[in-house]
Short mmCIF file of N, CA and C in Angstrom, two decimals:
data_model
loop_
_atom_site.label_atom_id
_atom_site.label_comp_id
_atom_site.label_asym_id
_atom_site.label_seq_id
_atom_site.Cartn_x
_atom_site.Cartn_y
_atom_site.Cartn_z
N THR A 1 106.67 86.45 34.19
CA THR A 1 107.79 86.72 33.31
C THR A 1 108.34 88.12 33.60
N ASP A 2 109.50 88.40 33.08
CA ASP A 2 110.10 89.72 33.26
C ASP A 2 109.24 90.81 32.62
N ALA A 3 108.68 90.53 31.45
CA ALA A 3 107.86 91.53 30.76
C ALA A 3 106.64 91.91 31.61
N HIS A 4 105.98 90.92 32.19
CA HIS A 4 104.81 91.22 33.03
C HIS A 4 105.21 92.01 34.27
N ARG A 5 106.33 91.67 34.85
CA ARG A 5 106.81 92.39 36.03
C ARG A 5 107.12 93.84 35.69
N ILE A 6 107.76 94.07 34.56
CA ILE A 6 108.09 95.42 34.13
C ILE A 6 106.83 96.22 33.83
N MET A 7 105.88 95.60 33.14
CA MET A 7 104.62 96.29 32.82
C MET A 7 103.86 96.65 34.10
N ALA A 8 103.82 95.74 35.05
CA ALA A 8 103.14 96.00 36.32
C ALA A 8 103.82 97.16 37.05
N HIS A 9 105.13 97.18 37.04
CA HIS A 9 105.88 98.26 37.69
C HIS A 9 105.55 99.61 37.04
N HIS A 10 105.55 99.66 35.73
CA HIS A 10 105.24 100.91 35.04
C HIS A 10 103.79 101.33 35.28
N GLY A 11 102.90 100.37 35.38
CA GLY A 11 101.51 100.68 35.70
C GLY A 11 101.38 101.33 37.07
N ARG A 12 102.12 100.80 38.03
CA ARG A 12 102.10 101.39 39.37
C ARG A 12 102.68 102.81 39.35
N LEU A 13 103.74 103.02 38.58
CA LEU A 13 104.33 104.36 38.47
C LEU A 13 103.35 105.35 37.86
N LYS A 14 102.63 104.94 36.81
CA LYS A 14 101.62 105.80 36.18
C LYS A 14 100.52 106.15 37.18
N ALA A 15 100.05 105.15 37.89
CA ALA A 15 98.98 105.36 38.85
C ALA A 15 99.42 106.35 39.93
N GLU A 16 100.62 106.20 40.41
CA GLU A 16 101.14 107.09 41.45
C GLU A 16 101.34 108.51 40.91
N TYR A 17 101.77 108.63 39.67
CA TYR A 17 102.00 109.92 39.02
C TYR A 17 100.71 110.75 38.99
N ILE A 18 99.58 110.12 38.81
CA ILE A 18 98.29 110.82 38.76
C ILE A 18 97.67 110.93 40.16
N ARG A 19 97.79 109.88 40.96
CA ARG A 19 97.14 109.87 42.27
C ARG A 19 97.74 110.89 43.23
N ARG A 20 99.06 110.96 43.25
CA ARG A 20 99.72 111.80 44.26
C ARG A 20 99.34 113.28 44.13
N PRO A 21 99.52 113.93 42.98
CA PRO A 21 99.20 115.36 42.94
C PRO A 21 97.71 115.67 42.81
N TYR A 22 96.94 114.77 42.18
CA TYR A 22 95.55 115.09 41.87
C TYR A 22 94.53 114.27 42.66
N GLY A 23 94.99 113.23 43.31
CA GLY A 23 94.07 112.38 44.07
C GLY A 23 93.12 111.58 43.20
N LEU A 24 93.53 111.31 41.95
CA LEU A 24 92.67 110.61 41.00
C LEU A 24 93.20 109.21 40.71
N ASP A 25 92.29 108.33 40.36
CA ASP A 25 92.64 106.97 39.94
C ASP A 25 92.67 106.94 38.42
N TRP A 26 93.87 106.86 37.83
CA TRP A 26 93.99 106.91 36.37
C TRP A 26 93.30 105.72 35.71
N GLY A 27 93.08 104.66 36.42
CA GLY A 27 92.43 103.49 35.87
C GLY A 27 90.91 103.52 35.95
N ASP A 28 90.35 104.58 36.52
CA ASP A 28 88.90 104.69 36.66
C ASP A 28 88.29 105.06 35.31
N ALA A 29 87.69 104.10 34.64
CA ALA A 29 87.15 104.30 33.29
C ALA A 29 86.05 105.36 33.25
N SER A 30 85.39 105.63 34.35
CA SER A 30 84.31 106.63 34.34
C SER A 30 84.85 108.03 34.13
N ARG A 31 86.14 108.23 34.23
CA ARG A 31 86.75 109.54 34.04
C ARG A 31 87.01 109.85 32.57
N TYR A 32 86.78 108.88 31.70
CA TYR A 32 87.08 109.03 30.28
C TYR A 32 85.79 109.08 29.46
N GLY A 33 85.81 109.84 28.36
CA GLY A 33 84.64 109.95 27.49
C GLY A 33 84.43 108.72 26.63
N LEU A 34 85.50 108.00 26.35
CA LEU A 34 85.41 106.81 25.51
C LEU A 34 86.52 105.86 25.93
N VAL A 35 86.14 104.64 26.22
CA VAL A 35 87.11 103.60 26.57
C VAL A 35 86.94 102.47 25.56
N VAL A 36 88.03 102.08 24.92
CA VAL A 36 87.98 101.05 23.88
C VAL A 36 88.88 99.89 24.29
N ASN A 37 88.29 98.71 24.40
CA ASN A 37 89.05 97.51 24.74
C ASN A 37 89.45 96.82 23.44
N THR A 38 90.64 97.11 22.96
CA THR A 38 91.09 96.52 21.70
C THR A 38 91.39 95.04 21.84
N ALA A 39 91.48 94.55 23.06
CA ALA A 39 91.65 93.11 23.24
C ALA A 39 90.39 92.37 22.79
N GLN A 40 89.26 93.04 22.86
CA GLN A 40 87.99 92.44 22.45
C GLN A 40 87.68 92.65 20.98
N ILE A 41 87.99 93.84 20.45
CA ILE A 41 87.57 94.16 19.08
C ILE A 41 88.72 94.37 18.12
N GLY A 42 89.94 94.30 18.58
CA GLY A 42 91.11 94.45 17.73
C GLY A 42 91.45 95.91 17.46
N ILE A 43 92.65 96.12 16.93
CA ILE A 43 93.11 97.48 16.64
C ILE A 43 92.24 98.13 15.57
N GLU A 44 91.99 97.41 14.49
CA GLU A 44 91.17 97.97 13.39
C GLU A 44 89.76 98.29 13.88
N GLY A 45 89.18 97.38 14.64
CA GLY A 45 87.84 97.64 15.19
C GLY A 45 87.84 98.83 16.12
N GLY A 46 88.90 98.97 16.92
CA GLY A 46 89.02 100.12 17.81
C GLY A 46 89.12 101.42 17.04
N ALA A 47 89.92 101.40 15.96
CA ALA A 47 90.08 102.60 15.13
C ALA A 47 88.74 102.98 14.50
N GLN A 48 88.00 101.99 14.01
CA GLN A 48 86.69 102.27 13.41
C GLN A 48 85.72 102.83 14.44
N LEU A 49 85.75 102.27 15.64
CA LEU A 49 84.86 102.74 16.70
C LEU A 49 85.18 104.19 17.09
N ILE A 50 86.46 104.51 17.20
CA ILE A 50 86.87 105.88 17.53
C ILE A 50 86.45 106.84 16.42
N ALA A 51 86.67 106.46 15.17
CA ALA A 51 86.28 107.31 14.04
C ALA A 51 84.77 107.55 14.05
N GLN A 52 84.00 106.52 14.33
CA GLN A 52 82.54 106.65 14.39
C GLN A 52 82.14 107.60 15.53
N ALA A 53 82.80 107.48 16.67
CA ALA A 53 82.49 108.36 17.80
C ALA A 53 82.81 109.81 17.46
N ILE A 54 83.92 110.05 16.77
CA ILE A 54 84.28 111.41 16.37
C ILE A 54 83.23 111.98 15.42
N ARG A 55 82.82 111.17 14.43
CA ARG A 55 81.79 111.64 13.49
C ARG A 55 80.51 111.96 14.23
N HIS A 56 80.13 111.14 15.18
CA HIS A 56 78.91 111.36 15.96
C HIS A 56 79.00 112.68 16.73
N CYS A 57 80.15 112.93 17.35
CA CYS A 57 80.33 114.18 18.10
C CYS A 57 80.29 115.39 17.18
N GLU A 58 80.90 115.27 16.01
CA GLU A 58 80.88 116.38 15.06
C GLU A 58 79.46 116.69 14.60
N VAL A 59 78.69 115.66 14.32
CA VAL A 59 77.30 115.85 13.88
C VAL A 59 76.47 116.43 15.02
N SER A 60 76.67 115.94 16.23
CA SER A 60 75.92 116.43 17.38
C SER A 60 76.18 117.91 17.63
N GLN A 61 77.40 118.36 17.40
CA GLN A 61 77.74 119.76 17.61
C GLN A 61 77.20 120.67 16.53
N GLU A 62 76.91 120.12 15.34
CA GLU A 62 76.40 120.92 14.22
C GLU A 62 74.90 121.14 14.30
N ARG A 63 74.20 120.34 15.08
CA ARG A 63 72.75 120.46 15.15
C ARG A 63 72.36 121.74 15.90
N PRO A 64 71.33 122.43 15.39
CA PRO A 64 70.86 123.63 16.12
C PRO A 64 70.21 123.20 17.43
N PRO A 65 70.27 124.05 18.43
CA PRO A 65 69.65 123.71 19.72
C PRO A 65 68.13 123.52 19.57
N VAL A 66 67.59 122.62 20.33
CA VAL A 66 66.14 122.37 20.32
C VAL A 66 65.47 123.42 21.18
N ALA A 67 64.43 124.07 20.60
CA ALA A 67 63.73 125.12 21.32
C ALA A 67 62.62 124.57 22.16
#
């Protein structure tokens, strides 16, 4: 469909925008701290997962270092 063709074109433009100056693959999930597939868990589930991850990071940063 036209929508899929347009989305694919924009995806290629995004990839090139990052690859050309930085030599990076923007689609490489290992470069991100958190990747959420909302197709699997939905928008609400994704929002809850992100909120939980933020709370976890905040708590982790508040803990005193282990001696």
